[in-house]
């Protein structure tokens, strides 16, 4: 089943994000290569594709896991969680309708 992982950053998370971004992306790449990643990306802190110095203030990932517990365990082990980038992480079942 698909699960949406929605995370909100702590204030001024930019330097923490940059420090662990390669490890965060590597985990997402592994899901992608396994055919289990529907989408992933950050929330710009302002209404712009490239927020510049404003940076990003959260993330959304939609991926396939065996169950909610597996999705939560994966989310809890994210390098952004371990580095203190995220202040809050929600994991919810997601039903894909389109496309």
PDB file of N, CA and C in Angstrom:
ATOM      1  N   UNK A   1       0.848  -1.174   0.000  1.00  0.00           N
ATOM      2  CA  UNK A   1       0.000   0.000   0.000  1.00  0.00           C
ATOM      3  C   UNK A   1       0.896   1.239   0.000  1.00  0.00           C
ATOM      4  N   UNK A   2       0.342   2.319  -0.536  1.00  0.00           N
ATOM      5  CA  UNK A   2       1.061   3.597  -0.559  1.00  0.00           C
ATOM      6  C   UNK A   2       0.873   4.317   0.768  1.00  0.00           C
ATOM      7  N   UNK A   3       1.923   5.073   1.166  1.00  0.00           N
ATOM      8  CA  UNK A   3       1.874   5.876   2.385  1.00  0.00           C
ATOM      9  C   UNK A   3       2.462   7.245   2.089  1.00  0.00           C
ATOM     10  N   UNK A   4       1.792   8.296   2.601  1.00  0.00           N
ATOM     11  CA  UNK A   4       2.293   9.660   2.491  1.00  0.00           C
ATOM     12  C   UNK A   4       3.056   9.982   3.764  1.00  0.00           C
ATOM     13  N   UNK A   5       4.273  10.448   3.588  1.00  0.00           N
ATOM     14  CA  UNK A   5       5.105  10.880   4.706  1.00  0.00           C
ATOM     15  C   UNK A   5       5.262  12.383   4.542  1.00  0.00           C
ATOM     16  N   UNK A   6       4.665  13.131   5.478  1.00  0.00           N
ATOM     17  CA  UNK A   6       4.682  14.589   5.425  1.00  0.00           C
ATOM     18  C   UNK A   6       5.469  15.091   6.623  1.00  0.00           C
ATOM     19  N   UNK A   7       6.491  15.885   6.364  1.00  0.00           N
ATOM     20  CA  UNK A   7       7.360  16.355   7.436  1.00  0.00           C
ATOM     21  C   UNK A   7       7.493  17.868   7.396  1.00  0.00           C
ATOM     22  N   UNK A   8       7.526  18.463   8.572  1.00  0.00           N
ATOM     23  CA  UNK A   8       7.743  19.900   8.710  1.00  0.00           C
ATOM     24  C   UNK A   8       9.073  20.115   9.413  1.00  0.00           C
ATOM     25  N   UNK A   9       9.841  21.078   8.917  1.00  0.00           N
ATOM     26  CA  UNK A   9      11.170  21.365   9.460  1.00  0.00           C
ATOM     27  C   UNK A   9      11.107  22.219  10.724  1.00  0.00           C
ATOM     28  N   UNK A  10      12.182  22.149  11.488  1.00  0.00           N
ATOM     29  CA  UNK A  10      12.413  23.102  12.564  1.00  0.00           C
ATOM     30  C   UNK A  10      12.782  24.435  11.913  1.00  0.00           C
ATOM     31  N   UNK A  11      12.782  25.507  12.673  1.00  0.00           N
ATOM     32  CA  UNK A  11      13.203  26.803  12.149  1.00  0.00           C
ATOM     33  C   UNK A  11      14.675  26.754  11.754  1.00  0.00           C
ATOM     34  N   UNK A  12      15.014  27.483  10.722  1.00  0.00           N
ATOM     35  CA  UNK A  12      16.410  27.588  10.267  1.00  0.00           C
ATOM     36  C   UNK A  12      17.067  26.224  10.063  1.00  0.00           C
ATOM     37  N   UNK A  13      16.404  25.373   9.325  1.00  0.00           N
ATOM     38  CA  UNK A  13      16.888  24.003   9.109  1.00  0.00           C
ATOM     39  C   UNK A  13      17.878  23.880   7.954  1.00  0.00           C
ATOM     40  N   UNK A  14      18.113  24.959   7.220  1.00  0.00           N
ATOM     41  CA  UNK A  14      18.899  24.894   5.986  1.00  0.00           C
ATOM     42  C   UNK A  14      20.242  24.225   6.105  1.00  0.00           C
ATOM     43  N   UNK A  15      21.049  24.596   7.081  1.00  0.00           N
ATOM     44  CA  UNK A  15      22.387  24.001   7.198  1.00  0.00           C
ATOM     45  C   UNK A  15      22.309  22.536   7.599  1.00  0.00           C
ATOM     46  N   UNK A  16      21.351  22.193   8.446  1.00  0.00           N
ATOM     47  CA  UNK A  16      21.168  20.781   8.825  1.00  0.00           C
ATOM     48  C   UNK A  16      20.739  19.966   7.607  1.00  0.00           C
ATOM     49  N   UNK A  17      19.808  20.525   6.821  1.00  0.00           N
ATOM     50  CA  UNK A  17      19.346  19.843   5.599  1.00  0.00           C
ATOM     51  C   UNK A  17      20.509  19.554   4.671  1.00  0.00           C
ATOM     52  N   UNK A  18      21.308  20.579   4.395  1.00  0.00           N
ATOM     53  CA  UNK A  18      22.425  20.418   3.453  1.00  0.00           C
ATOM     54  C   UNK A  18      23.422  19.373   3.939  1.00  0.00           C
ATOM     55  N   UNK A  19      23.666  19.315   5.231  1.00  0.00           N
ATOM     56  CA  UNK A  19      24.665  18.400   5.778  1.00  0.00           C
ATOM     57  C   UNK A  19      24.294  16.935   5.559  1.00  0.00           C
ATOM     58  N   UNK A  20      23.015  16.610   5.626  1.00  0.00           N
ATOM     59  CA  UNK A  20      22.613  15.198   5.520  1.00  0.00           C
ATOM     60  C   UNK A  20      21.815  14.893   4.252  1.00  0.00           C
ATOM     61  N   UNK A  21      21.692  15.867   3.365  1.00  0.00           N
ATOM     62  CA  UNK A  21      20.916  15.677   2.132  1.00  0.00           C
ATOM     63  C   UNK A  21      21.378  14.471   1.313  1.00  0.00           C
ATOM     64  N   UNK A  22      22.685  14.249   1.121  1.00  0.00           N
ATOM     65  CA  UNK A  22      23.092  13.076   0.335  1.00  0.00           C
ATOM     66  C   UNK A  22      22.580  11.751   0.916  1.00  0.00           C
ATOM     67  N   UNK A  23      22.616  11.611   2.222  1.00  0.00           N
ATOM     68  CA  UNK A  23      22.128  10.374   2.848  1.00  0.00           C
ATOM     69  C   UNK A  23      20.607  10.263   2.711  1.00  0.00           C
ATOM     70  N   UNK A  24      19.913  11.377   2.855  1.00  0.00           N
ATOM     71  CA  UNK A  24      18.452  11.399   2.689  1.00  0.00           C
ATOM     72  C   UNK A  24      18.079  10.983   1.266  1.00  0.00           C
ATOM     73  N   UNK A  25      18.761  11.563   0.278  1.00  0.00           N
ATOM     74  CA  UNK A  25      18.477  11.241  -1.124  1.00  0.00           C
ATOM     75  C   UNK A  25      18.843   9.798  -1.469  1.00  0.00           C
ATOM     76  N   UNK A  26      19.876   9.266  -0.859  1.00  0.00           N
ATOM     77  CA  UNK A  26      20.271   7.875  -1.125  1.00  0.00           C
ATOM     78  C   UNK A  26      19.166   6.907  -0.715  1.00  0.00           C
ATOM     79  N   UNK A  27      18.512   7.176   0.403  1.00  0.00           N
ATOM     80  CA  UNK A  27      17.408   6.303   0.838  1.00  0.00           C
ATOM     81  C   UNK A  27      16.232   6.395  -0.124  1.00  0.00           C
ATOM     82  N   UNK A  28      15.950   7.614  -0.590  1.00  0.00           N
ATOM     83  CA  UNK A  28      14.872   7.780  -1.563  1.00  0.00           C
ATOM     84  C   UNK A  28      15.217   7.102  -2.883  1.00  0.00           C
ATOM     85  N   UNK A  29      16.460   7.212  -3.306  1.00  0.00           N
ATOM     86  CA  UNK A  29      16.908   6.564  -4.537  1.00  0.00           C
ATOM     87  C   UNK A  29      16.736   5.054  -4.447  1.00  0.00           C
ATOM     88  N   UNK A  30      17.025   4.483  -3.292  1.00  0.00           N
ATOM     89  CA  UNK A  30      16.851   3.034  -3.105  1.00  0.00           C
ATOM     90  C   UNK A  30      15.381   2.644  -3.257  1.00  0.00           C
ATOM     91  N   UNK A  31      14.475   3.441  -2.705  1.00  0.00           N
ATOM     92  CA  UNK A  31      13.039   3.173  -2.892  1.00  0.00           C
ATOM     93  C   UNK A  31      12.661   3.290  -4.364  1.00  0.00           C
ATOM     94  N   UNK A  32      13.193   4.309  -5.021  1.00  0.00           N
ATOM     95  CA  UNK A  32      12.907   4.517  -6.444  1.00  0.00           C
ATOM     96  C   UNK A  32      13.382   3.316  -7.272  1.00  0.00           C
ATOM     97  N   UNK A  33      14.587   2.873  -7.017  1.00  0.00           N
ATOM     98  CA  UNK A  33      15.141   1.737  -7.769  1.00  0.00           C
ATOM     99  C   UNK A  33      14.363   0.455  -7.521  1.00  0.00           C
ATOM    100  N   UNK A  34      13.735   0.345  -6.360  1.00  0.00           N
ATOM    101  CA  UNK A  34      12.911  -0.819  -6.041  1.00  0.00           C
ATOM    102  C   UNK A  34      11.491  -0.677  -6.590  1.00  0.00           C
ATOM    103  N   UNK A  35      11.205   0.457  -7.251  1.00  0.00           N
ATOM    104  CA  UNK A  35       9.873   0.684  -7.813  1.00  0.00           C
ATOM    105  C   UNK A  35       8.831   1.027  -6.766  1.00  0.00           C
ATOM    106  N   UNK A  36       9.265   1.534  -5.610  1.00  0.00           N
ATOM    107  CA  UNK A  36       8.357   1.792  -4.498  1.00  0.00           C
ATOM    108  C   UNK A  36       8.166   3.272  -4.186  1.00  0.00           C
ATOM    109  N   UNK A  37       8.727   4.161  -4.992  1.00  0.00           N
ATOM    110  CA  UNK A  37       8.603   5.590  -4.736  1.00  0.00           C
ATOM    111  C   UNK A  37       7.697   6.221  -5.791  1.00  0.00           C
ATOM    112  N   UNK A  38       6.604   6.821  -5.352  1.00  0.00           N
ATOM    113  CA  UNK A  38       5.689   7.499  -6.265  1.00  0.00           C
ATOM    114  C   UNK A  38       6.156   8.933  -6.511  1.00  0.00           C
ATOM    115  N   UNK A  39       6.525   9.629  -5.444  1.00  0.00           N
ATOM    116  CA  UNK A  39       7.036  10.993  -5.571  1.00  0.00           C
ATOM    117  C   UNK A  39       7.730  11.393  -4.280  1.00  0.00           C
ATOM    118  N   UNK A  40       8.582  12.388  -4.393  1.00  0.00           N
ATOM    119  CA  UNK A  40       9.263  12.932  -3.217  1.00  0.00           C
ATOM    120  C   UNK A  40       9.780  14.314  -3.553  1.00  0.00           C
ATOM    121  N   UNK A  41       9.737  15.206  -2.582  1.00  0.00           N
ATOM    122  CA  UNK A  41      10.282  16.537  -2.780  1.00  0.00           C
ATOM    123  C   UNK A  41      10.056  17.418  -1.574  1.00  0.00           C
ATOM    124  N   UNK A  42      10.776  18.543  -1.558  1.00  0.00           N
ATOM    125  CA  UNK A  42      10.664  19.473  -0.437  1.00  0.00           C
ATOM    126  C   UNK A  42       9.580  20.520  -0.666  1.00  0.00           C
ATOM    127  N   UNK A  43       9.154  21.158   0.434  1.00  0.00           N
ATOM    128  CA  UNK A  43       8.236  22.288   0.386  1.00  0.00           C
ATOM    129  C   UNK A  43       9.070  23.569   0.403  1.00  0.00           C
ATOM    130  N   UNK A  44       9.046  24.366  -0.662  1.00  0.00           N
ATOM    131  CA  UNK A  44       9.734  25.662  -0.611  1.00  0.00           C
ATOM    132  C   UNK A  44       9.118  26.529   0.497  1.00  0.00           C
ATOM    133  N   UNK A  45       9.948  27.259   1.203  1.00  0.00           N
ATOM    134  CA  UNK A  45       9.471  28.109   2.297  1.00  0.00           C
ATOM    135  C   UNK A  45       8.697  29.325   1.783  1.00  0.00           C
ATOM    136  N   UNK A  46       8.867  29.651   0.502  1.00  0.00           N
ATOM    137  CA  UNK A  46       8.111  30.729  -0.132  1.00  0.00           C
ATOM    138  C   UNK A  46       7.508  30.202  -1.424  1.00  0.00           C
ATOM    139  N   UNK A  47       6.617  30.950  -2.016  1.00  0.00           N
ATOM    140  CA  UNK A  47       5.927  30.521  -3.230  1.00  0.00           C
ATOM    141  C   UNK A  47       6.826  30.723  -4.448  1.00  0.00           C
ATOM    142  N   UNK A  48       7.811  29.819  -4.580  1.00  0.00           N
ATOM    143  CA  UNK A  48       8.752  29.898  -5.696  1.00  0.00           C
ATOM    144  C   UNK A  48       9.379  28.522  -5.900  1.00  0.00           C
ATOM    145  N   UNK A  49       9.597  28.173  -7.154  1.00  0.00           N
ATOM    146  CA  UNK A  49      10.238  26.899  -7.467  1.00  0.00           C
ATOM    147  C   UNK A  49      11.626  26.820  -6.837  1.00  0.00           C
ATOM    148  N   UNK A  50      12.366  27.921  -6.952  1.00  0.00           N
ATOM    149  CA  UNK A  50      13.674  28.017  -6.308  1.00  0.00           C
ATOM    150  C   UNK A  50      13.575  29.093  -5.231  1.00  0.00           C
ATOM    151  N   UNK A  51      13.459  28.681  -3.961  1.00  0.00           N
ATOM    152  CA  UNK A  51      13.241  29.664  -2.900  1.00  0.00           C
ATOM    153  C   UNK A  51      14.489  30.433  -2.476  1.00  0.00           C
ATOM    154  N   UNK A  52      15.626  30.129  -3.092  1.00  0.00           N
ATOM    155  CA  UNK A  52      16.851  30.849  -2.754  1.00  0.00           C
ATOM    156  C   UNK A  52      17.169  30.751  -1.275  1.00  0.00           C
ATOM    157  N   UNK A  53      17.563  31.861  -0.658  1.00  0.00           N
ATOM    158  CA  UNK A  53      17.964  31.823   0.747  1.00  0.00           C
ATOM    159  C   UNK A  53      16.836  31.453   1.703  1.00  0.00           C
ATOM    160  N   UNK A  54      15.568  31.585   1.272  1.00  0.00           N
ATOM    161  CA  UNK A  54      14.446  31.196   2.139  1.00  0.00           C
ATOM    162  C   UNK A  54      14.459  29.693   2.396  1.00  0.00           C
ATOM    163  N   UNK A  55      14.981  28.929   1.442  1.00  0.00           N
ATOM    164  CA  UNK A  55      15.126  27.487   1.615  1.00  0.00           C
ATOM    165  C   UNK A  55      13.822  26.716   1.606  1.00  0.00           C
ATOM    166  N   UNK A  56      13.842  25.617   2.297  1.00  0.00           N
ATOM    167  CA  UNK A  56      12.708  24.693   2.341  1.00  0.00           C
ATOM    168  C   UNK A  56      12.280  24.497   3.786  1.00  0.00           C
ATOM    169  N   UNK A  57      11.001  24.167   3.993  1.00  0.00           N
ATOM    170  CA  UNK A  57      10.533  24.020   5.370  1.00  0.00           C
ATOM    171  C   UNK A  57       9.761  22.730   5.611  1.00  0.00           C
ATOM    172  N   UNK A  58       9.998  21.742   4.775  1.00  0.00           N
ATOM    173  CA  UNK A  58       9.352  20.445   4.962  1.00  0.00           C
ATOM    174  C   UNK A  58       9.516  19.588   3.730  1.00  0.00           C
ATOM    175  N   UNK A  59       8.934  18.402   3.795  1.00  0.00           N
ATOM    176  CA  UNK A  59       9.056  17.435   2.696  1.00  0.00           C
ATOM    177  C   UNK A  59       7.797  16.592   2.584  1.00  0.00           C
ATOM    178  N   UNK A  60       7.581  16.067   1.387  1.00  0.00           N
ATOM    179  CA  UNK A  60       6.508  15.114   1.128  1.00  0.00           C
ATOM    180  C   UNK A  60       7.096  13.951   0.357  1.00  0.00           C
ATOM    181  N   UNK A  61       6.818  12.757   0.825  1.00  0.00           N
ATOM    182  CA  UNK A  61       7.227  11.542   0.127  1.00  0.00           C
ATOM    183  C   UNK A  61       6.014  10.609   0.079  1.00  0.00           C
ATOM    184  N   UNK A  62       5.797   9.963  -1.039  1.00  0.00           N
ATOM    185  CA  UNK A  62       4.751   8.948  -1.149  1.00  0.00           C
ATOM    186  C   UNK A  62       5.441   7.693  -1.655  1.00  0.00           C
ATOM    187  N   UNK A  63       5.377   6.656  -0.843  1.00  0.00           N
ATOM    188  CA  UNK A  63       6.089   5.420  -1.170  1.00  0.00           C
ATOM    189  C   UNK A  63       5.278   4.214  -0.727  1.00  0.00           C
ATOM    190  N   UNK A  64       5.646   3.086  -1.280  1.00  0.00           N
ATOM    191  CA  UNK A  64       4.954   1.839  -0.988  1.00  0.00           C
ATOM    192  C   UNK A  64       5.678   1.083   0.120  1.00  0.00           C
ATOM    193  N   UNK A  65       4.897   0.640   1.102  1.00  0.00           N
ATOM    194  CA  UNK A  65       5.418  -0.165   2.210  1.00  0.00           C
ATOM    195  C   UNK A  65       4.432  -1.293   2.496  1.00  0.00           C
ATOM    196  N   UNK A  66       4.897  -2.303   3.213  1.00  0.00           N
ATOM    197  CA  UNK A  66       4.048  -3.452   3.526  1.00  0.00           C
ATOM    198  C   UNK A  66       2.871  -3.057   4.411  1.00  0.00           C
ATOM    199  N   UNK A  67       3.107  -2.130   5.339  1.00  0.00           N
ATOM    200  CA  UNK A  67       2.055  -1.691   6.250  1.00  0.00           C
ATOM    201  C   UNK A  67       2.459  -0.372   6.899  1.00  0.00           C
ATOM    202  N   UNK A  68       1.556   0.173   7.702  1.00  0.00           N
ATOM    203  CA  UNK A  68       1.794   1.463   8.334  1.00  0.00           C
ATOM    204  C   UNK A  68       3.016   1.424   9.252  1.00  0.00           C
ATOM    205  N   UNK A  69       3.175   0.352   9.969  1.00  0.00           N
ATOM    206  CA  UNK A  69       4.329   0.228  10.871  1.00  0.00           C
ATOM    207  C   UNK A  69       5.644   0.281  10.097  1.00  0.00           C
ATOM    208  N   UNK A  70       5.710  -0.379   8.959  1.00  0.00           N
ATOM    209  CA  UNK A  70       6.924  -0.353   8.136  1.00  0.00           C
ATOM    210  C   UNK A  70       7.185   1.053   7.604  1.00  0.00           C
ATOM    211  N   UNK A  71       6.128   1.752   7.206  1.00  0.00           N
ATOM    212  CA  UNK A  71       6.286   3.118   6.713  1.00  0.00           C
ATOM    213  C   UNK A  71       6.777   4.039   7.819  1.00  0.00           C
ATOM    214  N   UNK A  72       6.215   3.901   9.016  1.00  0.00           N
ATOM    215  CA  UNK A  72       6.657   4.731  10.144  1.00  0.00           C
ATOM    216  C   UNK A  72       8.105   4.427  10.521  1.00  0.00           C
ATOM    217  N   UNK A  73       8.469   3.163  10.523  1.00  0.00           N
ATOM    218  CA  UNK A  73       9.844   2.786  10.850  1.00  0.00           C
ATOM    219  C   UNK A  73      10.823   3.384   9.849  1.00  0.00           C
ATOM    220  N   UNK A  74      10.470   3.329   8.560  1.00  0.00           N
ATOM    221  CA  UNK A  74      11.325   3.911   7.531  1.00  0.00           C
ATOM    222  C   UNK A  74      11.449   5.419   7.746  1.00  0.00           C
ATOM    223  N   UNK A  75      10.326   6.083   8.000  1.00  0.00           N
ATOM    224  CA  UNK A  75      10.339   7.530   8.205  1.00  0.00           C
ATOM    225  C   UNK A  75      11.153   7.909   9.443  1.00  0.00           C
ATOM    226  N   UNK A  76      11.027   7.149  10.507  1.00  0.00           N
ATOM    227  CA  UNK A  76      11.752   7.440  11.749  1.00  0.00           C
ATOM    228  C   UNK A  76      13.263   7.321  11.578  1.00  0.00           C
ATOM    229  N   UNK A  77      13.706   6.517  10.607  1.00  0.00           N
ATOM    230  CA  UNK A  77      15.140   6.309  10.383  1.00  0.00           C
ATOM    231  C   UNK A  77      15.725   7.277   9.358  1.00  0.00           C
ATOM    232  N   UNK A  78      14.939   8.237   8.897  1.00  0.00           N
ATOM    233  CA  UNK A  78      15.421   9.189   7.900  1.00  0.00           C
ATOM    234  C   UNK A  78      16.555  10.038   8.480  1.00  0.00           C
ATOM    235  N   UNK A  79      17.599  10.269   7.716  1.00  0.00           N
ATOM    236  CA  UNK A  79      18.692  11.121   8.188  1.00  0.00           C
ATOM    237  C   UNK A  79      18.234  12.514   8.618  1.00  0.00           C
ATOM    238  N   UNK A  80      17.188  13.041   8.006  1.00  0.00           N
ATOM    239  CA  UNK A  80      16.684  14.342   8.419  1.00  0.00           C
ATOM    240  C   UNK A  80      16.091  14.273   9.834  1.00  0.00           C
ATOM    241  N   UNK A  81      15.481  13.162  10.194  1.00  0.00           N
ATOM    242  CA  UNK A  81      14.968  12.982  11.557  1.00  0.00           C
ATOM    243  C   UNK A  81      16.147  12.916  12.522  1.00  0.00           C
ATOM    244  N   UNK A  82      17.106  12.068  12.186  1.00  0.00           N
ATOM    245  CA  UNK A  82      18.258  11.871  13.062  1.00  0.00           C
ATOM    246  C   UNK A  82      19.069  13.149  13.252  1.00  0.00           C
ATOM    247  N   UNK A  83      19.117  14.025  12.244  1.00  0.00           N
ATOM    248  CA  UNK A  83      19.895  15.265  12.319  1.00  0.00           C
ATOM    249  C   UNK A  83      19.096  16.433  12.913  1.00  0.00           C
ATOM    250  N   UNK A  84      17.830  16.208  13.223  1.00  0.00           N
ATOM    251  CA  UNK A  84      17.022  17.267  13.807  1.00  0.00           C
ATOM    252  C   UNK A  84      16.476  18.269  12.813  1.00  0.00           C
ATOM    253  N   UNK A  85      16.390  17.886  11.542  1.00  0.00           N
ATOM    254  CA  UNK A  85      15.812  18.765  10.523  1.00  0.00           C
ATOM    255  C   UNK A  85      14.301  18.857  10.704  1.00  0.00           C
ATOM    256  N   UNK A  86      13.655  17.738  10.941  1.00  0.00           N
ATOM    257  CA  UNK A  86      12.203  17.700  11.047  1.00  0.00           C
ATOM    258  C   UNK A  86      11.760  17.898  12.495  1.00  0.00           C
ATOM    259  N   UNK A  87      10.736  18.736  12.664  1.00  0.00           N
ATOM    260  CA  UNK A  87      10.122  18.900  13.975  1.00  0.00           C
ATOM    261  C   UNK A  87       8.898  17.998  14.127  1.00  0.00           C
ATOM    262  N   UNK A  88       8.300  17.633  12.991  1.00  0.00           N
ATOM    263  CA  UNK A  88       7.090  16.805  13.015  1.00  0.00           C
ATOM    264  C   UNK A  88       7.046  15.948  11.758  1.00  0.00           C
ATOM    265  N   UNK A  89       6.692  14.681  11.927  1.00  0.00           N
ATOM    266  CA  UNK A  89       6.546  13.777  10.796  1.00  0.00           C
ATOM    267  C   UNK A  89       5.222  13.030  10.947  1.00  0.00           C
ATOM    268  N   UNK A  90       4.404  13.096   9.916  1.00  0.00           N
ATOM    269  CA  UNK A  90       3.155  12.345   9.880  1.00  0.00           C
ATOM    270  C   UNK A  90       3.262  11.285   8.799  1.00  0.00           C
ATOM    271  N   UNK A  91       2.758  10.106   9.092  1.00  0.00           N
ATOM    272  CA  UNK A  91       2.713   9.019   8.119  1.00  0.00           C
ATOM    273  C   UNK A  91       1.266   8.562   8.041  1.00  0.00           C
ATOM    274  N   UNK A  92       0.724   8.614   6.809  1.00  0.00           N
ATOM    275  CA  UNK A  92      -0.680   8.260   6.615  1.00  0.00           C
ATOM    276  C   UNK A  92      -0.839   7.368   5.403  1.00  0.00           C
ATOM    277  N   UNK A  93      -1.794   6.436   5.462  1.00  0.00           N
ATOM    278  CA  UNK A  93      -2.103   5.654   4.268  1.00  0.00           C
ATOM    279  C   UNK A  93      -2.544   6.595   3.146  1.00  0.00           C
ATOM    280  N   UNK A  94      -2.200   6.224   1.931  1.00  0.00           N
ATOM    281  CA  UNK A  94      -2.502   7.050   0.761  1.00  0.00           C
ATOM    282  C   UNK A  94      -3.092   6.160  -0.312  1.00  0.00           C
ATOM    283  N   UNK A  95      -4.211   6.569  -0.844  1.00  0.00           N
ATOM    284  CA  UNK A  95      -4.854   5.810  -1.921  1.00  0.00           C
ATOM    285  C   UNK A  95      -4.665   6.570  -3.225  1.00  0.00           C
ATOM    286  N   UNK A  96      -3.876   5.990  -4.085  1.00  0.00           N
ATOM    287  CA  UNK A  96      -3.604   6.600  -5.395  1.00  0.00           C
ATOM    288  C   UNK A  96      -4.821   6.401  -6.298  1.00  0.00           C
ATOM    289  N   UNK A  97      -5.294   7.489  -6.875  1.00  0.00           N
ATOM    290  CA  UNK A  97      -6.430   7.432  -7.797  1.00  0.00           C
ATOM    291  C   UNK A  97      -5.967   7.793  -9.210  1.00  0.00           C
ATOM    292  N   UNK A  98      -5.271   8.909  -9.370  1.00  0.00           N
ATOM    293  CA  UNK A  98      -4.795   9.359 -10.674  1.00  0.00           C
ATOM    294  C   UNK A  98      -3.334   9.765 -10.560  1.00  0.00           C
ATOM    295  N   UNK A  99      -2.563   9.725 -11.545  1.00  0.00           N
ATOM    296  CA  UNK A  99      -2.810   9.064 -12.808  1.00  0.00           C
ATOM    297  C   UNK A  99      -2.731   7.557 -12.662  1.00  0.00           C
TER     298      UNK A  99
END
